[in-house]
């Protein structure tokens, strides 16, 4: 699970001019990760097995881990390193050492990060992790099943066209969307999970370099302001839009 | 002045056609190579690759790894092929699309070659001995500059960043056959799955009323449908709306969904992420309704209004019906 700044919030660049100002940022579970958890739970319901959610430390992450437990994950693990300080390559090294040192990868392990997050300038963590662990990788996955000990995955291409692959396990799959919308869990159940279960913490050493790419400058795009903004109250906006559509011969 | 840049462009193709992103990459590669005295290599792999080289005239040489045996080659094979070509052609730059098809190829190639990868690239400027590349992160809300001091990199190019026409040169490049590396793949391509037919074909509509997360609940979709039918069009959507199961996949516009180019694209509560833009940038008239004045969609819409789309739907429908009735 990766925490991501809520995209609805305004993003600002910090004083160093090279990073996001995180002081007022609200973090939530990333969209793709909601789906990877859902897909994992669906697989467990279909084929059995255990679901473990793993995350690095980040604001609000405990809530997300307890929510995952309430939804049906079997265990939750928090690694003691700060997610917001590590780029995707360093993060992949951290997870690789987690799998080598702490969690055992077996012939039926599926590692399911989200496909991609909105800040991965260094590349997709899942793809890099697969390289480090020498495992097969498929990204942009929107369907996943196990048949005869192998994974059958659906990958999105373009124009609604998808491809089906058969993959030997263990493997890493970047999940784009689960077969069903992520399930909802009432707050009461999350509270119950907080009482009845524990998040396991795992200590790992800091990766050598937090970021591989050196960012010279971060900034907001110049508002090209191509859109001509229609001012006025709702009725004025509606009238002007209808006028534009008529001028263009659309109506 | 930068050293001559030999550039490899990974050409995508699906069902016998080459998408625009490949031409965008060829065009910018040609420009950079010409200004530095380097060469452009178009790397094209998989079934039917040989037939497609005629469209790759912007490259000096097409490196063709044709393989009639599989409908799609595995990424592992493509990555190994690119790695070899980088050495043989002394390439300092490799361009791959930030697309679903090429997803993960750049970052894995980078791990295997030690050449840095930069994702989401939308601009490349030569400076001193290298380049300054600009990436669009956080769904296009923030730009980020990275300096490539020695001029070596693998770049993931964001679709819609460079003019495709510059890469469309009808001339046969020199063709060089490349043998398929012997890779023990742990995955096997099985089949292509076509989108389900039967629903409305949004790629053929003149008017699309497209709904995003700002539509808030599935109960509001029928309102958008009424507006669409007043306009003689249909409802399409951004990914989250489809992922929630509020509309079928056939209605999704964007990178993984359909590419549309209607006469009117009316976006209700869509932020305008690069993955969405990719599918609707060809629309003749883009009108965006969004409560956030800083939403990226206003950067490429023709008209916009910063109002609640749920409040606008009804009065807009009335105004349209009024005008149509008056005709
Ligand atoms: C590999 C990959 C493939 C993808 N493929 C696609 C794809 O094919 N298509 C696609 O669309 N996305 C795709 N995405 C997702 C994309 O990155 C964005 O997450 C998505 O487009 C956002 O959808 P949205 O604009 O509806 O939602 P948000 O980004 O959440 O935006 C909602 C907007 O609604 C506005 N709003 C809220 N309430 C109101 C209101 N009452 N009135 C007016 N405005 C309101 C908000 O200000 C906000 O700007 C893909 C992502 C990845 C990683
Ligand atoms: N620090 C992290 N902690 C947990 N998961 C991560 C982290 N970084 C990346 N991931 C996962 O890997 C996916 C791809 O990451 P990214 O490289 O950020 O595009 C994300 O969607 C997450 O699911």
XYZ file of C-alpha atoms and ligand atoms in Angstrom:
654
model
C 0.000 0.000 0.000
C 1.269 3.453 -0.832
C -0.184 6.589 0.643
C -0.709 9.446 -1.791
C -1.668 13.078 -1.366
C -5.390 13.481 -1.901
C -5.527 14.765 -5.492
C -8.438 17.020 -4.728
C -6.272 19.100 -2.398
C -4.147 21.930 -3.629
C -0.515 20.923 -4.057
C 2.283 23.375 -3.279
C 6.006 23.308 -3.764
C 8.124 23.509 -0.600
C 10.621 26.298 0.060
C 13.522 24.242 -1.243
C 11.836 24.406 -4.655
C 12.514 20.706 -5.165
C 9.814 18.864 -3.278
C 6.163 19.032 -2.322
C 5.201 21.029 0.704
C 3.848 18.232 2.862
C 2.890 20.265 5.903
C -0.764 20.643 5.045
C -1.107 17.636 2.806
C -3.775 15.091 3.563
C -2.779 11.565 2.683
C -5.063 8.775 1.601
C -4.588 5.285 0.272
C -3.724 5.584 -3.425
C -6.455 4.659 -5.924
C -4.557 1.734 -7.506
C -3.768 0.305 -4.078
C -7.466 0.289 -3.139
C -7.847 -1.904 -6.167
C -4.870 -4.151 -5.458
C -6.219 -4.857 -1.987
C -9.658 -5.573 -3.427
C -8.215 -7.909 -6.041
C -6.211 -9.724 -3.355
C -9.327 -10.196 -1.216
C -11.296 -11.482 -4.218
C -8.528 -13.978 -4.987
C -8.498 -15.166 -1.403
C -12.265 -15.681 -1.468
C -11.933 -17.684 -4.670
C -8.765 -19.675 -4.089
C -7.966 -19.463 -0.396
C -4.657 -18.179 0.885
C -3.614 -15.291 3.061
C -3.544 -11.574 2.385
C -0.864 -9.433 4.019
C -0.868 -5.668 3.571
C 2.529 -3.995 3.803
C 3.291 -0.310 3.882
C 6.079 2.050 4.779
C 5.428 4.624 7.451
C 3.406 7.621 6.267
C 0.794 10.003 7.666
C -2.599 8.289 8.140
C -1.150 4.895 7.204
C -2.336 3.131 10.387
C -5.954 3.920 9.525
C -5.484 2.481 6.078
C -3.886 -0.684 7.459
C -6.674 -1.198 10.001
C -9.222 -0.592 7.257
C -7.532 -3.322 5.216
C -7.747 -5.701 8.193
C -11.408 -4.836 8.628
C -11.992 -5.623 4.959
C -10.522 -9.094 5.394
C -6.732 -8.915 5.172
C -5.077 -11.454 7.485
C -2.198 -9.353 8.661
C -0.802 -5.857 8.381
C 2.848 -4.870 8.404
C 4.392 -1.432 8.742
C 8.028 -0.940 7.814
C 9.788 1.649 9.966
C 10.986 3.890 7.085
C 9.380 7.153 5.932
C 7.594 6.615 2.625
C 7.555 10.294 1.731
C 11.343 10.512 1.708
C 12.029 7.595 -0.631
C 11.869 7.496 -4.420
C 10.551 4.425 -6.227
C 13.975 2.815 -6.662
C 14.896 3.130 -2.976
C 11.417 1.877 -2.074
C 11.893 -1.146 -4.300
C 15.173 -1.906 -2.513
C 13.397 -1.675 0.836
C 10.641 -4.060 -0.253
C 13.192 -6.407 -1.812
C 14.997 -6.638 1.515
C 11.654 -7.129 3.259
C 10.977 -10.138 1.036
C 14.458 -11.526 1.403
C 14.902 -10.952 5.137
C 11.422 -11.063 6.656
C 8.748 -12.537 4.448
C 9.367 -15.731 2.591
C 8.481 -15.837 -1.074
C 7.087 -19.249 -1.990
C 5.885 -20.958 -5.159
C 2.478 -19.395 -4.638
C 3.323 -15.837 -3.668
C 1.750 -12.960 -5.552
C 3.148 -9.501 -4.838
C 0.509 -6.966 -5.773
C 1.414 -3.279 -5.667
C -0.694 -0.757 -7.512
C 0.238 -0.180 -11.132
C 1.613 3.282 -10.728
C 1.297 6.332 -8.570
C 1.169 9.959 -9.580
C 4.626 10.883 -8.274
C 6.850 8.070 -9.518
C 9.289 10.059 -11.585
C 11.896 7.297 -11.207
C 9.637 4.605 -12.605
C 7.155 2.054 -11.367
C 8.114 0.550 -8.012
C 6.532 -2.825 -8.853
C 8.518 -3.224 -12.077
C 11.769 -2.344 -10.299
C 10.997 -4.698 -7.415
C 10.370 -7.514 -9.888
C 13.789 -6.851 -11.426
C 15.496 -6.914 -8.040
C 13.784 -10.168 -7.055
C 14.183 -11.617 -10.564
C 10.460 -12.285 -10.810
C 8.129 -11.857 -13.770
C 6.130 -8.624 -13.864
C 2.912 -7.550 -15.520
C 1.549 -4.015 -15.026
C -1.818 -2.355 -15.746
C -3.588 -5.519 -14.624
C -7.383 -5.453 -14.450
C -8.174 -9.106 -13.834
C -6.396 -11.932 -12.080
C -7.104 -15.578 -11.398
C -5.198 -18.731 -10.467
C -5.549 -21.800 -12.656
C -3.422 -24.919 -12.302
C -0.900 -23.152 -10.106
C -0.388 -20.356 -12.627
C -1.745 -16.837 -12.686
C -4.028 -15.842 -15.537
C -3.891 -12.071 -15.805
C -5.636 -9.505 -17.941
C -3.549 -6.498 -18.933
C -4.962 -3.338 -20.488
C -3.483 -2.169 -23.795
C -5.448 0.633 -25.427
C -8.847 1.459 -26.926
C -10.458 -1.012 -24.569
C -8.334 -3.846 -25.984
C -6.793 -6.110 -23.378
C -4.459 -9.081 -23.387
C -4.460 -12.313 -21.440
C -1.209 -13.748 -20.082
C -0.329 -16.914 -18.222
C 2.348 -16.246 -15.622
C 4.476 -18.552 -13.503
C 4.412 -17.777 -9.806
C 5.897 -16.210 -7.776
C 5.354 -12.946 -9.638
C 4.762 -9.225 -9.226
C 1.552 -7.723 -10.624
C 0.879 -3.998 -10.860
C -2.860 -3.784 -10.310
C -4.789 -1.085 -12.128
C -8.313 -2.073 -11.266
C -9.912 -4.972 -9.470
C -12.633 -7.044 -11.085
C -15.133 -5.332 -8.791
C -15.220 -1.865 -7.243
C -13.338 -1.797 -3.910
C -15.602 -2.899 -1.067
C -16.809 -0.495 1.545
C -16.311 -1.168 5.216
C -18.247 0.638 7.958
C -16.252 2.681 10.470
C -17.514 0.493 13.311
C -15.767 -2.491 11.775
C -12.541 -0.533 11.419
C -12.774 0.413 15.096
C -13.317 -3.221 15.985
C -10.239 -4.171 13.965
C -8.228 -1.564 15.866
C -9.201 -3.270 19.112
C -8.864 -6.877 18.043
C -5.772 -6.837 15.835
C -2.310 -5.372 15.754
C -0.118 -3.879 13.100
C 3.197 -5.663 13.058
C 6.212 -3.378 12.735
C 9.292 -4.418 10.854
C 12.655 -2.706 11.167
C 14.764 -2.465 8.035
C 17.835 -0.396 7.379
C 17.693 2.794 5.330
C 18.478 2.328 1.645
C 21.823 3.805 0.555
C 20.297 6.584 -1.490
C 16.788 7.922 -0.939
C 16.461 9.297 -4.446
C 18.334 8.339 -7.565
C 17.188 11.178 -9.786
C 18.217 14.588 -8.614
C 15.381 17.019 -9.064
C 16.601 20.479 -10.027
C 13.321 22.241 -9.640
C 9.659 21.548 -8.962
C 7.063 24.105 -9.947
C 3.482 24.561 -10.925
C 2.796 24.673 -14.636
C 2.227 28.164 -15.919
C -1.482 28.539 -16.174
C -1.693 28.480 -19.907
C -5.257 29.606 -19.302
C -6.340 28.326 -22.675
C -9.860 27.941 -21.407
C -11.964 31.022 -21.672
C -13.736 31.089 -18.332
C -17.439 31.856 -18.423
C -18.351 34.022 -15.459
C -21.708 34.609 -13.839
C -24.278 32.628 -11.900
C -25.480 29.184 -12.897
C -28.215 30.478 -15.201
C -25.897 32.874 -16.975
C -23.354 30.087 -17.472
C -26.068 27.781 -18.836
C -27.350 30.458 -21.233
C -23.879 31.334 -22.510
C -22.961 27.675 -23.033
C -26.144 27.028 -24.993
C -25.306 30.099 -27.083
C -21.798 28.756 -27.804
C -23.220 25.371 -28.807
C -25.664 27.088 -31.140
C -22.952 29.292 -32.690
C -20.924 26.208 -33.426
C -23.891 24.444 -34.985
C -23.873 21.714 -32.370
C -27.533 22.337 -31.555
C 27.405 21.741 -27.369
C 26.170 18.222 -26.785
C 27.863 15.172 -28.273
C 26.128 13.396 -31.177
C 23.060 11.688 -29.747
C 22.147 8.306 -31.141
C 18.570 7.674 -30.130
C 16.555 4.456 -30.034
C 12.785 4.827 -30.175
C 10.647 1.879 -29.105
C 7.826 1.753 -31.654
C 4.502 0.423 -30.386
C 1.995 -1.383 -32.472
C -1.246 -3.158 -31.842
C -3.346 -5.010 -34.409
C -1.260 -3.724 -37.294
C -1.349 -0.052 -36.481
C 1.132 2.317 -34.879
C -0.309 4.762 -32.337
C 0.466 8.497 -32.400
C 2.854 8.361 -29.437
C 5.393 6.479 -31.566
C 5.373 9.296 -34.151
C 5.621 11.913 -31.416
C 8.763 10.173 -30.162
C 10.224 9.773 -33.663
C 9.663 13.460 -34.369
C 11.432 14.750 -31.269
C 14.173 12.137 -31.649
C 14.783 13.337 -35.214
C 15.043 16.923 -34.025
C 17.522 16.141 -31.243
C 19.591 13.835 -33.434
C 19.774 16.398 -36.241
C 20.898 19.186 -33.970
C 23.651 17.044 -32.466
C 24.685 15.060 -35.542
C 23.370 11.725 -34.269
C 21.185 8.974 -35.685
C 17.676 7.737 -34.964
C 16.929 4.011 -34.684
C 13.328 2.818 -34.639
C 13.125 -0.454 -32.720
C 10.075 -2.463 -33.704
C 9.401 -5.970 -32.482
C 6.779 -8.676 -32.790
C 4.434 -10.183 -35.314
C 3.940 -7.996 -38.363
C 6.793 -5.618 -37.471
C 8.394 -5.843 -40.920
C 5.242 -4.642 -42.724
C 5.099 -1.535 -40.570
C 8.561 -0.069 -41.254
C 7.415 1.899 -44.313
C 5.841 4.446 -41.967
C 9.011 4.927 -39.974
C 10.862 7.203 -42.382
C 11.737 9.695 -39.657
C 14.289 7.141 -38.444
C 17.590 6.496 -40.201
C 17.396 2.788 -39.482
C 14.627 0.442 -38.411
C 15.789 -2.348 -36.127
C 13.267 -5.061 -36.835
C 12.731 -8.021 -34.562
C 9.896 -9.748 -36.387
C 8.449 -12.849 -34.832
C 5.451 -14.423 -36.500
C 4.993 -16.965 -33.712
C 3.336 -14.785 -31.071
C 0.681 -12.117 -31.435
C 2.578 -10.087 -28.833
C 6.207 -10.430 -27.798
C 6.952 -10.562 -24.093
C 8.421 -7.465 -22.513
C 11.438 -9.499 -21.327
C 12.393 -10.145 -24.941
C 11.933 -6.497 -25.919
C 13.999 -5.325 -22.941
C 16.882 -7.651 -23.844
C 16.657 -6.573 -27.482
C 16.798 -2.899 -26.517
C 19.699 -3.528 -24.174
C 21.736 -5.097 -26.974
C 20.805 -2.356 -29.416
C 21.903 0.314 -26.924
C 25.394 -1.167 -26.890
C 25.645 -1.931 -30.597
C 24.363 1.438 -31.748
C 26.140 3.401 -29.014
C 22.822 4.972 -28.145
C 22.807 7.625 -25.434
C 19.033 8.076 -25.380
C 16.159 5.598 -25.494
C 12.547 6.775 -25.803
C 9.656 4.587 -24.688
C 6.025 5.613 -24.424
C 4.456 6.264 -21.024
C 1.690 3.980 -22.185
C 0.015 0.798 -21.049
C 1.618 -1.126 -23.894
C 5.182 -0.145 -22.966
C 4.448 -0.014 -19.256
C 7.416 -0.952 -17.066
C 9.843 -1.471 -19.948
C 11.822 1.731 -19.316
C 12.360 1.223 -15.612
C 13.383 -2.406 -16.041
C 15.755 -1.571 -18.908
C 17.258 1.075 -16.634
C 17.913 -1.500 -13.879
C 19.638 -3.765 -16.368
C 21.824 -1.125 -18.010
C 22.495 1.332 -15.188
C 21.260 4.152 -17.437
C 18.816 6.369 -15.509
C 15.105 6.340 -16.322
C 12.887 9.408 -16.153
C 9.127 8.968 -16.224
C 6.330 11.271 -17.501
C 8.613 13.350 -19.750
C 6.927 16.157 -21.668
C 9.877 18.340 -22.618
C 13.558 17.776 -23.486
C 15.970 20.712 -23.757
C 19.625 20.352 -24.696
C 21.896 22.113 -22.185
C 25.708 22.040 -22.009
C 26.746 18.398 -22.261
C 23.333 16.928 -21.582
C 19.633 17.671 -21.313
C 17.137 19.225 -18.990
C 13.994 17.123 -19.021
C 10.659 18.203 -17.631
C 8.180 15.671 -16.265
C 4.511 16.192 -15.452
C 3.816 14.651 -12.060
C 0.780 14.564 -9.750
C -1.587 14.219 -12.663
C -0.076 17.240 -14.418
C -0.479 19.576 -11.447
C 3.273 19.858 -10.831
C 6.245 19.965 -13.181
C 9.621 18.633 -12.245
C 13.001 19.288 -13.915
C 15.792 16.750 -13.918
C 19.258 17.437 -15.383
C 20.904 14.632 -17.335
C 24.455 15.866 -17.107
C 26.157 13.261 -19.290
C 23.267 13.114 -21.763
C 22.500 9.433 -21.195
C 18.989 8.379 -20.276
C 15.947 6.262 -20.923
C 12.939 8.545 -21.154
C 9.296 7.638 -20.698
C 7.504 10.066 -23.020
C 4.066 11.308 -22.083
C 1.630 11.104 -24.931
C 0.496 14.449 -26.339
C 3.783 16.207 -25.573
C 5.330 16.485 -29.041
C 3.829 17.009 -32.518
C 3.233 13.613 -34.158
C 3.381 15.053 -37.679
C 7.111 15.703 -37.304
C 7.552 11.946 -36.991
C 5.393 10.931 -39.932
C 7.732 10.653 -42.863
C 6.764 8.199 -45.587
C 10.141 6.870 -46.565
C 11.631 3.471 -46.194
C 14.345 3.608 -43.544
C 17.326 1.281 -43.781
C 16.086 -2.021 -42.392
C 18.268 -4.068 -40.119
C 16.994 -7.439 -38.946
C 17.644 -8.107 -35.290
C 17.647 -11.653 -33.969
C 15.373 -12.492 -31.097
C 17.337 -12.859 -27.850
C 16.954 -16.194 -26.129
C 15.121 -15.284 -22.950
C 13.534 -17.849 -20.648
C 10.250 -16.094 -20.119
C 8.053 -16.962 -17.199
C 5.031 -15.511 -18.912
C 3.147 -16.453 -22.021
C 0.819 -14.255 -24.055
C -2.479 -16.061 -24.630
C -4.891 -13.857 -26.547
C -6.239 -10.399 -27.255
C -9.583 -9.514 -25.721
C -11.704 -7.064 -27.708
C -14.073 -4.656 -25.956
C -17.611 -5.992 -25.638
C -19.768 -4.911 -28.503
C -23.401 -4.006 -28.058
C -23.115 -0.755 -26.153
C -23.038 2.679 -27.794
C -19.808 3.340 -29.666
C -18.581 6.580 -28.096
C -15.878 6.977 -30.739
C -18.615 7.673 -33.290
C -20.590 10.263 -31.341
C -20.612 13.951 -32.323
C -21.306 15.047 -28.776
C -20.066 13.514 -25.547
C -21.111 14.561 -22.078
C -18.309 13.052 -20.073
C -18.613 12.521 -16.342
C -15.809 12.247 -13.791
C -15.545 11.722 -10.084
C -17.210 15.119 -9.630
C -20.535 13.527 -10.604
C -20.374 12.044 -7.105
C -22.975 9.279 -7.130
C -24.353 6.856 -9.731
C -27.762 8.447 -9.173
C -26.561 11.518 -11.041
C -25.685 9.633 -14.210
C -29.264 9.633 -15.561
C -29.200 13.454 -15.293
C -26.080 13.523 -17.453
C -27.811 11.163 -19.897
C -30.750 13.540 -20.215
C -28.364 16.390 -20.945
C -26.548 14.253 -23.485
C -29.736 13.347 -25.291
C -30.810 16.999 -25.397
C -27.484 17.597 -27.159
C -27.951 14.573 -29.403
C -24.999 12.773 -27.880
C -24.050 10.147 -25.330
C -22.427 9.898 -21.924
C -18.801 8.900 -21.567
C -16.661 8.860 -18.441
C -13.288 9.031 -16.759
C -11.722 5.965 -15.248
C -12.888 6.244 -11.609
C -16.528 6.314 -12.747
C -16.017 3.103 -14.727
C -13.932 1.498 -11.970
C -16.827 2.088 -9.589
C -19.057 0.178 -11.972
C -21.304 3.179 -12.648
C -20.808 2.901 -16.410
C -19.417 0.089 -18.587
C -15.812 -0.016 -19.819
C -17.037 0.828 -23.321
C -17.702 4.373 -22.064
C -14.223 5.028 -20.670
C -12.199 7.765 -22.328
C -8.432 7.830 -21.975
C -5.235 5.910 -21.984
C -6.817 2.531 -21.244
C -10.160 3.436 -22.684
C -11.304 4.916 -25.966
C -9.784 7.737 -27.964
C -12.524 10.115 -29.001
C -12.655 13.269 -31.113
C -16.249 14.559 -30.991
C -17.385 18.015 -32.114
C -18.206 18.740 -28.467
C -16.638 17.189 -25.383
C -18.412 18.503 -22.303
C -16.463 17.400 -19.224
C -18.384 17.406 -15.947
C -16.233 17.040 -12.820
C -13.139 15.711 -14.587
C -9.755 16.974 -13.385
C -7.932 16.457 -16.675
C -5.183 13.983 -15.732
C -2.703 13.151 -18.523
C -4.236 9.665 -18.843
C -7.612 11.221 -19.524
C -6.293 13.947 -21.829
C -4.689 11.279 -23.981
C -8.081 9.944 -24.982
C -9.900 13.202 -25.758
C -7.282 15.656 -26.937
C -8.551 15.454 -30.506
C -11.984 16.867 -29.564
C -12.952 19.917 -31.634
C -14.549 21.834 -28.762
C -13.715 21.065 -25.149
C -15.851 22.588 -22.415
C -14.917 21.898 -18.795
C -17.116 22.303 -15.743
C -15.131 21.999 -12.541
C -15.420 23.541 -9.073
C -11.634 23.778 -8.783
C -10.348 26.799 -10.737
C -6.873 25.206 -10.741
C -7.959 21.883 -12.238
C -5.527 20.951 -15.057
C -8.424 20.482 -17.474
C -8.712 24.275 -17.792
C -5.239 24.289 -19.348
C -6.513 22.550 -22.446
C -10.260 23.182 -22.523
C -11.523 25.878 -24.891
C -14.215 27.065 -22.525
C -14.639 26.510 -18.829
C -16.887 27.386 -15.927
C -16.029 27.118 -12.256
C -19.410 25.928 -11.018
C -20.952 22.804 -9.517
C -21.743 20.490 -12.414
C -24.697 18.995 -10.551
C -26.319 22.409 -10.344
C -25.567 23.214 -13.970
C -27.008 20.122 -15.645
C -30.691 21.030 -15.311
C -30.559 24.722 -16.362
C -28.226 23.879 -19.231
C -30.596 21.203 -20.473
C -33.476 23.708 -20.292
C -31.519 26.338 -22.256
C -30.635 23.795 -24.928
C -34.191 22.535 -25.259
C -35.420 26.137 -25.414
C -33.067 26.934 -28.299
C -33.925 23.725 -30.111
C -37.649 24.383 -29.633
C -37.283 27.892 -31.027
C -35.720 26.622 -34.247
C -1.924 3.246 -16.271
C -3.081 4.183 -16.053
C -4.118 4.231 -16.976
C -5.179 5.121 -16.795
N -6.162 5.186 -17.746
C -7.127 6.112 -17.640
C -8.146 6.238 -18.642
O -8.193 5.489 -19.631
N -9.081 7.197 -18.477
C -9.094 8.054 -17.398
O -9.974 8.922 -17.314
N -8.180 7.927 -16.433
C -7.200 6.971 -16.512
N -6.288 6.861 -15.504
C -6.530 7.601 -14.240
C -6.112 9.044 -14.251
O -4.771 9.134 -13.805
C -6.964 9.870 -13.258
O -6.889 9.303 -11.979
C -8.429 9.985 -13.660
O -8.545 10.419 -15.005
C -9.134 10.967 -12.750
O -10.499 10.964 -13.006
P -11.438 12.201 -12.615
O -10.939 13.409 -13.298
O -12.831 11.789 -12.846
O -11.239 12.274 -11.037
P -10.452 13.364 -10.098
O -9.075 13.497 -10.598
O -10.726 12.925 -8.752
O -11.200 14.694 -10.455
C -12.496 15.008 -10.090
C -12.694 16.480 -10.419
O -14.031 16.842 -10.175
C -14.081 18.127 -9.629
N -15.348 18.223 -8.906
C -15.704 17.637 -7.734
N -16.974 17.905 -7.448
C -17.459 18.666 -8.450
C -18.719 19.247 -8.732
N -19.770 19.098 -7.922
N -18.853 19.972 -9.861
C -17.796 20.138 -10.719
N -16.602 19.611 -10.503
C -16.422 18.870 -9.387
C -12.848 18.233 -8.769
O -12.454 19.579 -8.606
C -11.832 17.422 -9.578
O -11.080 18.257 -10.438
C -5.220 5.974 -15.661
C -4.190 5.912 -14.735
C -3.131 5.035 -14.914
C -2.033 5.026 -13.898
N 6.619 3.453 -0.374
C 5.746 2.554 -0.796
N 5.079 1.807 0.088
C 4.207 0.893 -0.329
N 3.920 0.641 -1.588
C 4.552 1.346 -2.513
C 5.495 2.341 -2.168
N 5.971 2.874 -3.297
C 5.319 2.255 -4.290
N 4.471 1.339 -3.829
C 3.557 0.478 -4.597
O 4.021 0.342 -5.923
C 3.074 0.899 -6.843
C 3.819 1.568 -7.956
O 4.535 2.583 -7.359
P 5.133 3.850 -8.045
O 6.552 3.503 -8.293
O 5.020 4.897 -6.999
O 4.366 4.110 -9.280
C 2.227 1.855 -6.020
O 0.955 1.999 -6.581
C 2.218 1.132 -4.682
O 1.222 0.154 -4.631
